[in-house]
mmCIF file of C-alpha atoms in Angstrom:
data_model
loop_
_atom_site.group_PDB
_atom_site.id
_atom_site.type_symbol
_atom_site.label_atom_id
_atom_site.label_comp_id
_atom_site.label_asym_id
_atom_site.label_seq_id
_atom_site.Cartn_x
_atom_site.Cartn_y
_atom_site.Cartn_z
ATOM 1 C CA UNK G 1 -17.006 -2.477 68.609
ATOM 2 C CA UNK G 2 -14.712 -2.783 65.605
ATOM 3 C CA UNK G 3 -16.709 -5.781 64.460
ATOM 4 C CA UNK G 4 -19.876 -3.743 64.675
ATOM 5 C CA UNK G 5 -18.387 -0.974 62.581
ATOM 6 C CA UNK G 6 -17.274 -3.405 59.947
ATOM 7 C CA UNK G 7 -20.738 -4.934 59.927
ATOM 8 C CA UNK G 8 -22.291 -1.494 59.498
ATOM 9 C CA UNK G 9 -20.084 -1.007 56.467
ATOM 10 C CA UNK G 10 -20.505 -4.433 54.924
ATOM 11 C CA UNK G 11 -24.252 -4.893 55.363
ATOM 12 C CA UNK G 12 -25.442 -1.825 53.423
ATOM 13 C CA UNK G 13 -22.765 -2.452 50.802
ATOM 14 C CA UNK G 14 -23.933 -6.026 50.177
ATOM 15 C CA UNK G 15 -27.542 -4.883 50.152
ATOM 16 C CA UNK G 16 -26.654 -2.182 47.628
ATOM 17 C CA UNK G 17 -24.683 -4.583 45.426
ATOM 18 C CA UNK G 18 -27.469 -7.160 45.499
ATOM 19 C CA UNK G 19 -30.091 -4.580 44.570
ATOM 20 C CA UNK G 20 -27.899 -3.133 41.818
ATOM 21 C CA UNK G 21 -27.207 -6.501 40.232
ATOM 22 C CA UNK G 22 -30.926 -7.359 40.420
ATOM 23 C CA UNK G 23 -31.893 -4.108 38.713
ATOM 24 C CA UNK G 24 -29.040 -4.388 36.207
ATOM 25 C CA UNK G 25 -30.127 -7.855 35.113
ATOM 26 C CA UNK G 26 -33.641 -6.427 34.698
ATOM 27 C CA UNK G 27 -32.278 -3.943 32.157
ATOM 28 C CA UNK G 28 -31.266 -6.770 29.837
ATOM 29 C CA UNK G 29 -34.147 -9.167 30.386
ATOM 30 C CA UNK G 30 -36.769 -9.361 27.687
ATOM 31 C CA UNK G 31 -40.256 -8.554 28.933
ATOM 32 C CA UNK G 32 -41.991 -11.088 26.728
ATOM 33 C CA UNK G 33 -45.131 -13.079 27.055
ATOM 34 C CA UNK G 34 -44.435 -16.501 28.528
ATOM 35 C CA UNK G 35 -47.550 -17.508 30.354
ATOM 36 C CA UNK G 36 -49.798 -19.964 28.686
ATOM 37 C CA UNK G 37 -53.433 -19.903 29.638
ATOM 38 C CA UNK G 38 -54.467 -22.939 27.586
ATOM 39 C CA UNK G 39 -52.305 -25.612 29.260
ATOM 40 C CA UNK G 40 -54.308 -28.271 31.150
ATOM 41 C CA UNK G 41 -57.543 -27.047 29.596
ATOM 42 C CA UNK G 42 -59.544 -28.599 26.751
ATOM 43 C CA UNK G 43 -59.120 -27.098 23.294
ATOM 44 C CA UNK G 44 -61.621 -24.282 22.778
ATOM 45 C CA UNK G 45 -64.435 -25.306 20.409
ATOM 46 C CA UNK G 46 -64.125 -24.428 16.723
ATOM 47 C CA UNK G 47 -65.608 -25.205 13.318
ATOM 48 C CA UNK G 48 -63.187 -24.317 10.538
ATOM 49 C CA UNK G 49 -62.614 -25.548 6.987
ATOM 50 C CA UNK G 50 -59.777 -27.748 5.771
ATOM 51 C CA UNK G 51 -57.572 -25.396 3.779
ATOM 52 C CA UNK G 52 -57.197 -27.887 0.931
ATOM 53 C CA UNK G 53 -60.865 -28.990 0.925
ATOM 54 C CA UNK G 54 -62.858 -25.908 2.041
ATOM 55 C CA UNK G 55 -66.147 -27.818 1.964
ATOM 56 C CA UNK G 56 -64.953 -30.088 4.749
ATOM 57 C CA UNK G 57 -65.551 -28.520 8.169
ATOM 58 C CA UNK G 58 -63.307 -29.654 11.022
ATOM 59 C CA UNK G 59 -64.278 -29.327 14.687
ATOM 60 C CA UNK G 60 -62.479 -29.971 17.980
ATOM 61 C CA UNK G 61 -64.061 -33.459 18.037
ATOM 62 C CA UNK G 62 -62.034 -34.431 14.956
ATOM 63 C CA UNK G 63 -58.863 -34.025 17.033
ATOM 64 C CA UNK G 64 -59.835 -36.553 19.705
ATOM 65 C CA UNK G 65 -58.705 -40.177 19.994
ATOM 66 C CA UNK G 66 -54.924 -39.942 19.900
ATOM 67 C CA UNK G 67 -52.298 -37.457 21.114
ATOM 68 C CA UNK G 68 -51.213 -34.966 18.466
ATOM 69 C CA UNK G 69 -49.292 -31.803 17.808
ATOM 70 C CA UNK G 70 -51.268 -28.754 16.699
ATOM 71 C CA UNK G 71 -48.831 -26.543 14.821
ATOM 72 C CA UNK G 72 -49.655 -22.913 13.970
ATOM 73 C CA UNK G 73 -47.962 -21.901 10.722
ATOM 74 C CA UNK G 74 -48.079 -20.059 7.409
ATOM 75 C CA UNK G 75 -46.104 -20.141 4.167
ATOM 76 C CA UNK G 76 -45.159 -16.476 4.746
ATOM 77 C CA UNK G 77 -43.515 -17.305 8.097
ATOM 78 C CA UNK G 78 -39.728 -17.668 7.943
ATOM 79 C CA UNK G 79 -39.244 -19.648 11.159
ATOM 80 C CA UNK G 80 -41.997 -22.093 10.154
ATOM 81 C CA UNK G 81 -39.994 -22.986 7.037
ATOM 82 C CA UNK G 82 -37.040 -23.786 9.296
ATOM 83 C CA UNK G 83 -39.013 -26.204 11.500
ATOM 84 C CA UNK G 84 -40.878 -27.976 8.677
ATOM 85 C CA UNK G 85 -38.116 -30.558 7.968
ATOM 86 C CA UNK G 86 -37.859 -31.460 11.668
ATOM 87 C CA UNK G 87 -41.634 -31.728 12.033
ATOM 88 C CA UNK G 88 -41.634 -34.009 8.997
ATOM 89 C CA UNK G 89 -39.088 -36.279 10.674
ATOM 90 C CA UNK G 90 -41.399 -36.428 13.733
ATOM 91 C CA UNK G 91 -44.244 -37.538 11.453
ATOM 92 C CA UNK G 92 -41.989 -40.253 10.060
ATOM 93 C CA UNK G 93 -41.489 -41.386 13.681
ATOM 94 C CA UNK G 94 -45.263 -41.819 13.944
ATOM 95 C CA UNK G 95 -46.368 -38.620 15.617
ATOM 96 C CA UNK G 96 -49.606 -37.113 14.367
ATOM 97 C CA UNK G 97 -49.325 -33.434 13.432
ATOM 98 C CA UNK G 98 -52.229 -31.199 12.487
ATOM 99 C CA UNK G 99 -51.626 -27.738 11.029
ATOM 100 C CA UNK G 100 -53.510 -24.610 12.008
ATOM 101 C CA UNK G 101 -52.930 -22.468 8.961
ATOM 102 C CA UNK G 102 -52.990 -18.658 9.235
ATOM 103 C CA UNK G 103 -52.452 -16.019 6.564
ATOM 104 C CA UNK G 104 -50.612 -12.755 7.123
ATOM 105 C CA UNK G 105 -52.859 -10.346 5.223
ATOM 106 C CA UNK G 106 -56.574 -10.542 5.829
ATOM 107 C CA UNK G 107 -57.632 -7.390 4.038
ATOM 108 C CA UNK G 108 -58.251 -8.055 0.305
ATOM 109 C CA UNK G 109 -57.418 -4.385 -0.387
ATOM 110 C CA UNK G 110 -53.895 -4.928 0.875
ATOM 111 C CA UNK G 111 -52.797 -7.942 -1.096
ATOM 112 C CA UNK G 112 -54.694 -10.722 0.671
ATOM 113 C CA UNK G 113 -54.345 -13.891 -1.336
ATOM 114 C CA UNK G 114 -57.222 -15.842 -2.810
ATOM 115 C CA UNK G 115 -57.824 -19.408 -1.622
ATOM 116 C CA UNK G 116 -56.372 -21.045 -4.761
ATOM 117 C CA UNK G 117 -53.225 -18.959 -4.401
ATOM 118 C CA UNK G 118 -52.908 -19.999 -0.726
ATOM 119 C CA UNK G 119 -53.379 -23.670 -1.658
ATOM 120 C CA UNK G 120 -50.748 -23.344 -4.370
ATOM 121 C CA UNK G 121 -48.283 -21.740 -1.906
ATOM 122 C CA UNK G 122 -48.890 -24.467 0.677
ATOM 123 C CA UNK G 123 -48.410 -27.174 -1.944
ATOM 124 C CA UNK G 124 -45.137 -25.622 -3.163
ATOM 125 C CA UNK G 125 -43.731 -25.093 0.340
ATOM 126 C CA UNK G 126 -44.605 -28.586 1.577
ATOM 127 C CA UNK G 127 -43.237 -30.245 -1.577
ATOM 128 C CA UNK G 128 -39.955 -28.438 -1.044
ATOM 129 C CA UNK G 129 -39.492 -28.780 2.736
ATOM 130 C CA UNK G 130 -41.538 -31.843 3.641
ATOM 131 C CA UNK G 131 -45.143 -32.316 4.685
ATOM 132 C CA UNK G 132 -45.611 -33.105 8.399
ATOM 133 C CA UNK G 133 -49.378 -32.511 8.401
ATOM 134 C CA UNK G 134 -52.243 -34.988 8.398
ATOM 135 C CA UNK G 135 -54.412 -32.029 7.365
ATOM 136 C CA UNK G 136 -54.491 -28.256 7.759
ATOM 137 C CA UNK G 137 -57.246 -26.326 9.516
ATOM 138 C CA UNK G 138 -57.758 -22.912 7.948
ATOM 139 C CA UNK G 139 -58.107 -20.187 10.611
ATOM 140 C CA UNK G 140 -59.277 -17.572 8.109
ATOM 141 C CA UNK G 141 -59.931 -14.696 10.534
ATOM 142 C CA UNK G 142 -57.254 -15.813 13.039
ATOM 143 C CA UNK G 143 -60.029 -15.873 15.647
ATOM 144 C CA UNK G 144 -59.199 -19.386 16.766
ATOM 145 C CA UNK G 145 -55.523 -18.470 17.184
ATOM 146 C CA UNK G 146 -56.670 -15.701 19.511
ATOM 147 C CA UNK G 147 -58.781 -18.209 21.470
ATOM 148 C CA UNK G 148 -55.684 -20.404 21.860
ATOM 149 C CA UNK G 149 -53.571 -17.496 23.100
ATOM 150 C CA UNK G 150 -51.296 -17.630 20.049
ATOM 151 C CA UNK G 151 -48.994 -14.625 19.708
ATOM 152 C CA UNK G 152 -47.593 -15.428 16.281
ATOM 153 C CA UNK G 153 -46.298 -18.245 14.092
ATOM 154 C CA UNK G 154 -44.836 -20.740 14.711
ATOM 155 C CA UNK G 155 -46.386 -22.077 17.910
ATOM 156 C CA UNK G 156 -47.074 -25.696 18.790
ATOM 157 C CA UNK G 157 -49.557 -27.358 21.158
ATOM 158 C CA UNK G 158 -49.352 -30.911 22.429
ATOM 159 C CA UNK G 159 -52.940 -32.138 22.749
ATOM 160 C CA UNK G 160 -53.760 -35.473 24.402
ATOM 161 C CA UNK G 161 -56.311 -38.036 23.217
ATOM 162 C CA UNK G 162 -59.044 -36.396 25.325
ATOM 163 C CA UNK G 163 -58.434 -33.008 23.684
ATOM 164 C CA UNK G 164 -56.638 -31.478 26.689
ATOM 165 C CA UNK G 165 -53.730 -29.155 25.895
ATOM 166 C CA UNK G 166 -50.602 -30.429 27.663
ATOM 167 C CA UNK G 167 -47.829 -28.214 26.260
ATOM 168 C CA UNK G 168 -47.881 -24.810 24.605
ATOM 169 C CA UNK G 169 -44.629 -23.842 22.916
ATOM 170 C CA UNK G 170 -43.914 -20.392 21.466
ATOM 171 C CA UNK G 171 -41.293 -20.354 18.709
ATOM 172 C CA UNK G 172 -39.834 -23.077 16.523
ATOM 173 C CA UNK G 173 -39.941 -26.731 17.477
ATOM 174 C CA UNK G 174 -36.485 -28.254 17.088
ATOM 175 C CA UNK G 175 -34.814 -31.393 18.381
ATOM 176 C CA UNK G 176 -33.770 -29.816 21.682
ATOM 177 C CA UNK G 177 -37.238 -28.415 22.403
ATOM 178 C CA UNK G 178 -38.796 -31.777 21.524
ATOM 179 C CA UNK G 179 -36.402 -33.700 23.800
ATOM 180 C CA UNK G 180 -36.750 -31.326 26.763
ATOM 181 C CA UNK G 181 -40.275 -30.005 26.572
ATOM 182 C CA UNK G 182 -42.444 -32.365 24.550
ATOM 183 C CA UNK G 183 -41.076 -35.910 24.663
ATOM 184 C CA UNK G 184 -41.250 -36.435 28.462
ATOM 185 C CA UNK G 185 -44.959 -35.558 28.439
ATOM 186 C CA UNK G 186 -45.696 -37.224 25.094
ATOM 187 C CA UNK G 187 -44.197 -40.470 26.459
ATOM 188 C CA UNK G 188 -46.764 -40.537 29.304
ATOM 189 C CA UNK G 189 -49.676 -40.169 26.884
ATOM 190 C CA UNK G 190 -49.249 -43.493 25.092
ATOM 191 C CA UNK V 1 -38.257 26.869 63.902
ATOM 192 C CA UNK V 2 -35.437 29.181 62.786
ATOM 193 C CA UNK V 3 -33.175 26.212 62.355
ATOM 194 C CA UNK V 4 -35.758 24.592 60.128
ATOM 195 C CA UNK V 5 -35.946 27.720 57.964
ATOM 196 C CA UNK V 6 -32.154 27.800 57.697
ATOM 197 C CA UNK V 7 -32.119 24.181 56.521
ATOM 198 C CA UNK V 8 -34.758 24.971 53.939
ATOM 199 C CA UNK V 9 -32.807 28.015 52.707
ATOM 200 C CA UNK V 10 -29.765 25.846 52.185
ATOM 201 C CA UNK V 11 -31.807 23.309 50.239
ATOM 202 C CA UNK V 12 -33.545 25.967 48.167
ATOM 203 C CA UNK V 13 -31.362 25.679 44.993
ATOM 204 C CA UNK V 14 -31.780 21.919 44.973
ATOM 205 C CA UNK V 15 -35.516 22.274 45.512
ATOM 206 C CA UNK V 16 -35.835 24.753 42.627
ATOM 207 C CA UNK V 17 -33.715 22.566 40.340
ATOM 208 C CA UNK V 18 -35.730 19.435 41.085
ATOM 209 C CA UNK V 19 -38.962 21.410 40.689
ATOM 210 C CA UNK V 20 -37.845 22.538 37.253
ATOM 211 C CA UNK V 21 -36.838 19.015 36.268
ATOM 212 C CA UNK V 22 -40.236 17.733 37.404
ATOM 213 C CA UNK V 23 -42.062 20.412 35.409
ATOM 214 C CA UNK V 24 -40.042 19.611 32.288
ATOM 215 C CA UNK V 25 -40.619 15.867 32.540
ATOM 216 C CA UNK V 26 -44.344 16.371 33.106
ATOM 217 C CA UNK V 27 -44.623 18.555 30.027
ATOM 218 C CA UNK V 28 -42.677 16.007 27.962
ATOM 219 C CA UNK V 29 -44.948 13.221 29.189
ATOM 220 C CA UNK V 30 -48.016 15.309 28.377
ATOM 221 C CA UNK V 31 -46.685 15.940 24.858
ATOM 222 C CA UNK V 32 -46.023 12.216 24.487
ATOM 223 C CA UNK V 33 -49.587 11.458 25.518
ATOM 224 C CA UNK V 34 -50.917 13.912 22.910
ATOM 225 C CA UNK V 35 -48.765 12.261 20.238
ATOM 226 C CA UNK V 36 -50.048 8.856 21.273
ATOM 227 C CA UNK V 37 -53.633 10.025 21.009
ATOM 228 C CA UNK V 38 -52.945 11.231 17.502
ATOM 229 C CA UNK V 39 -51.552 7.830 16.569
ATOM 230 C CA UNK V 40 -54.569 6.088 18.029
ATOM 231 C CA UNK V 41 -56.839 8.363 16.022
ATOM 232 C CA UNK V 42 -55.124 7.033 12.933
ATOM 233 C CA UNK V 43 -55.808 3.517 14.227
ATOM 234 C CA UNK V 44 -59.516 4.189 14.737
ATOM 235 C CA UNK V 45 -59.872 5.379 11.161
ATOM 236 C CA UNK V 46 -59.851 1.718 10.163
ATOM 237 C CA UNK V 47 -62.808 0.994 12.403
ATOM 238 C CA UNK V 48 -66.311 2.382 12.379
ATOM 239 C CA UNK V 49 -68.345 2.923 15.514
ATOM 240 C CA UNK V 50 -72.015 3.442 16.199
ATOM 241 C CA UNK V 51 -71.367 6.041 18.878
ATOM 242 C CA UNK V 52 -68.650 8.278 20.269
ATOM 243 C CA UNK V 53 -68.845 6.406 23.564
ATOM 244 C CA UNK V 54 -67.886 3.172 21.787
ATOM 245 C CA UNK V 55 -65.046 4.931 19.986
ATOM 246 C CA UNK V 56 -63.777 6.294 23.328
ATOM 247 C CA UNK V 57 -63.997 2.852 24.927
ATOM 248 C CA UNK V 58 -62.079 1.303 22.022
ATOM 249 C CA UNK V 59 -59.357 3.961 22.357
ATOM 250 C CA UNK V 60 -59.116 3.449 26.111
ATOM 251 C CA UNK V 61 -58.868 -0.330 25.773
ATOM 252 C CA UNK V 62 -56.282 -0.234 23.010
ATOM 253 C CA UNK V 63 -54.126 1.977 25.251
ATOM 254 C CA UNK V 64 -54.487 -0.309 28.281
ATOM 255 C CA UNK V 65 -54.061 -3.684 26.594
ATOM 256 C CA UNK V 66 -50.537 -4.868 26.097
ATOM 257 C CA UNK V 67 -49.226 -6.496 22.950
ATOM 258 C CA UNK V 68 -48.041 -10.008 24.006
ATOM 259 C CA UNK V 69 -45.457 -10.244 21.228
ATOM 260 C CA UNK V 70 -43.856 -6.804 21.554
ATOM 261 C CA UNK V 71 -41.522 -5.209 24.054
ATOM 262 C CA UNK V 72 -43.579 -2.865 26.198
ATOM 263 C CA UNK V 73 -46.054 -1.635 23.625
ATOM 264 C CA UNK V 74 -49.781 -1.353 23.919
ATOM 265 C CA UNK V 75 -51.905 -2.656 21.067
ATOM 266 C CA UNK V 76 -52.659 0.900 19.883
ATOM 267 C CA UNK V 77 -48.972 1.538 19.185
ATOM 268 C CA UNK V 78 -48.103 -1.825 17.687
ATOM 269 C CA UNK V 79 -48.585 -3.001 14.132
ATOM 270 C CA UNK V 80 -47.687 -6.599 14.952
ATOM 271 C CA UNK V 81 -50.097 -9.216 13.638
ATOM 272 C CA UNK V 82 -51.270 -10.134 17.110
ATOM 273 C CA UNK V 83 -51.885 -6.468 18.014
ATOM 274 C CA UNK V 84 -53.954 -6.021 14.846
ATOM 275 C CA UNK V 85 -55.940 -9.161 15.690
ATOM 276 C CA UNK V 86 -56.552 -7.952 19.229
ATOM 277 C CA UNK V 87 -57.672 -4.518 18.027
ATOM 278 C CA UNK V 88 -60.056 -6.175 15.599
ATOM 279 C CA UNK V 89 -61.413 -8.340 18.423
ATOM 280 C CA UNK V 90 -61.758 -5.379 20.793
ATOM 281 C CA UNK V 91 -63.650 -3.483 18.083
ATOM 282 C CA UNK V 92 -65.905 -6.474 17.481
ATOM 283 C CA UNK V 93 -66.621 -6.939 21.202
ATOM 284 C CA UNK V 94 -67.266 -3.214 21.745
ATOM 285 C CA UNK V 95 -69.656 -3.207 18.770
ATOM 286 C CA UNK V 96 -71.490 -6.155 20.321
ATOM 287 C CA UNK V 97 -72.003 -4.078 23.461
ATOM 288 C CA UNK V 98 -69.345 -5.524 25.806
ATOM 289 C CA UNK V 99 -68.232 -3.181 28.576
ATOM 290 C CA UNK V 100 -64.628 -2.473 29.532
ATOM 291 C CA UNK V 101 -64.325 -5.286 32.079
ATOM 292 C CA UNK V 102 -65.794 -7.882 29.758
ATOM 293 C CA UNK V 103 -63.250 -7.054 27.040
ATOM 294 C CA UNK V 104 -60.334 -7.081 29.503
ATOM 295 C CA UNK V 105 -61.459 -10.417 30.936
ATOM 296 C CA UNK V 106 -61.824 -11.843 27.422
ATOM 297 C CA UNK V 107 -58.181 -10.964 26.730
ATOM 298 C CA UNK V 108 -56.954 -12.109 30.167
ATOM 299 C CA UNK V 109 -58.560 -15.517 29.643
ATOM 300 C CA UNK V 110 -56.438 -15.938 26.520
ATOM 301 C CA UNK V 111 -53.224 -14.081 27.309
ATOM 302 C CA UNK V 112 -53.135 -13.955 31.121
ATOM 303 C CA UNK V 113 -52.604 -10.985 33.457
ATOM 304 C CA UNK V 114 -49.670 -9.992 31.245
ATOM 305 C CA UNK V 115 -52.069 -8.520 28.698
ATOM 306 C CA UNK V 116 -53.397 -5.732 30.948
ATOM 307 C CA UNK V 117 -51.165 -2.825 31.893
ATOM 308 C CA UNK V 118 -52.847 -2.413 35.284
ATOM 309 C CA UNK V 119 -51.811 -5.358 37.460
ATOM 310 C CA UNK V 120 -54.318 -6.460 40.081
ATOM 311 C CA UNK V 121 -53.562 -6.032 43.782
ATOM 312 C CA UNK V 122 -53.308 -9.544 45.229
ATOM 313 C CA UNK V 123 -51.320 -11.509 47.822
ATOM 314 C CA UNK V 124 -48.109 -11.236 45.791
ATOM 315 C CA UNK V 125 -48.355 -7.772 44.247
ATOM 316 C CA UNK V 126 -49.447 -6.116 47.508
ATOM 317 C CA UNK V 127 -45.766 -6.244 48.576
ATOM 318 C CA UNK V 128 -44.903 -3.827 45.771
ATOM 319 C CA UNK V 129 -46.896 -1.241 47.689
ATOM 320 C CA UNK V 130 -46.144 -2.371 51.251
ATOM 321 C CA UNK V 131 -42.344 -2.640 51.072
ATOM 322 C CA UNK V 132 -41.687 0.990 50.013
ATOM 323 C CA UNK V 133 -44.153 2.208 52.652
ATOM 324 C CA UNK V 134 -42.345 0.055 55.217
ATOM 325 C CA UNK V 135 -38.973 1.555 54.228
ATOM 326 C CA UNK V 136 -40.316 5.098 54.545
ATOM 327 C CA UNK V 137 -41.653 4.286 58.001
ATOM 328 C CA UNK V 138 -38.355 2.680 58.989
ATOM 329 C CA UNK V 139 -36.408 5.706 57.770
ATOM 330 C CA UNK V 140 -38.721 8.026 59.686
ATOM 331 C CA UNK V 141 -38.204 6.016 62.877
ATOM 332 C CA UNK V 142 -34.420 5.972 62.439
ATOM 333 C CA UNK V 143 -34.247 9.712 61.783
ATOM 334 C CA UNK V 144 -36.522 10.501 64.711
ATOM 335 C CA UNK V 145 -34.470 8.392 67.141
ATOM 336 C CA UNK V 146 -31.174 9.957 65.936
ATOM 337 C CA UNK V 147 -32.486 13.491 66.538
ATOM 338 C CA UNK V 148 -33.451 12.605 70.083
ATOM 339 C CA UNK V 149 -29.973 11.420 71.044
ATOM 340 C CA UNK V 150 -28.270 14.571 69.702
ATOM 341 C CA UNK V 151 -30.771 16.752 71.543
ATOM 342 C CA UNK V 152 -30.149 14.865 74.762
ATOM 343 C CA UNK V 153 -26.452 15.517 74.476
ATOM 344 C CA UNK V 154 -27.071 19.251 74.128
ATOM 345 C CA UNK V 155 -29.366 19.497 77.134
ATOM 346 C CA UNK V 156 -27.237 17.376 79.423
ATOM 347 C CA UNK V 157 -26.382 20.222 81.793
ATOM 348 C CA UNK V 158 -24.766 18.089 84.430
ATOM 349 C CA UNK V 159 -22.070 17.012 81.992
ATOM 350 C CA UNK V 160 -21.500 20.623 81.024
ATOM 351 C CA UNK V 161 -21.105 21.646 84.644
ATOM 352 C CA UNK V 162 -18.692 18.845 85.289
ATOM 353 C CA UNK V 163 -16.685 19.775 82.196
ATOM 354 C CA UNK V 164 -16.523 23.415 83.263
ATOM 355 C CA UNK V 165 -15.487 22.354 86.748
ATOM 356 C CA UNK V 166 -12.755 20.184 85.269
ATOM 357 C CA UNK V 167 -11.489 23.080 83.139
ATOM 358 C CA UNK V 168 -11.439 25.373 86.191
ATOM 359 C CA UNK V 169 -9.592 22.746 88.221
ATOM 360 C CA UNK V 170 -6.959 22.523 85.561
ATOM 361 C CA UNK V 171 -6.270 26.247 85.638
#
């Protein structure tokens, strides 16, 4: 009888405490986007110019043949500047990196830059922080970023030789992220 | 019946207070919704539409689609780059004659279920609706069974008689 009473006291209390701690942790969790819809699917088709040579059109077929990193970036993006030196060291280690370049302002009425100005900015930034890119695809209208499910810069995709996306990483790519998230999968691709 | 009325009388102040609170919160929410509509009107100024129906659809979609980069904001409220891009895409798709479902599916393909504020009812989310209903049922059963036992105690005349007899014997 006494045991039963104690149980009647303890059970609701534990249930209450469990529920409270669950709800409390919810208060501090960040409801951010973490699903990636592109992983294990082929890159969506595109035909976009090279930002440095606008007459050259690049398509998804130009990315086939060897595994590579597709890195979404812009000279205006602060975090991208932080990851550029590390990405450059990856290139030195023999990893192919292709840039998907996006601009912040699209509307010419609100300070959108001309192409020569963009090229100049890219040149200056890469000379200063290192150039990890084989070439840069210019996503002028940011339509292709939308197709890839990009939420902002920087984001990085690991694409295998057949053009299948294997990893989608939101945020900067540093040594820890490379070791934990990219390298194990990259190692199986060669 | 009288007992029920008495219980209700006792609870009356609480009922009135909660009613008032409810009314206040509803009016605040309504005001909020009006404010939001005004903001969205500002957003639509950037875009031109062929018809009012398309404008209405654009407004509806930009309220229902969630900004993937922001904390609990729809794309109408957010000025983040991704929200601007999504609004531009929604406008483009609406202009091309896509209906509501086509636009939502377009966004879901790219940003997952996360992007729509109305989650679908499926094998996992159905529990969100079933569990509360189950608890209400359980509570109803518990309350009903408790009432019965107290009633039984009141009606148990034999016990009463025996108790009275015992009292008499004592005297």
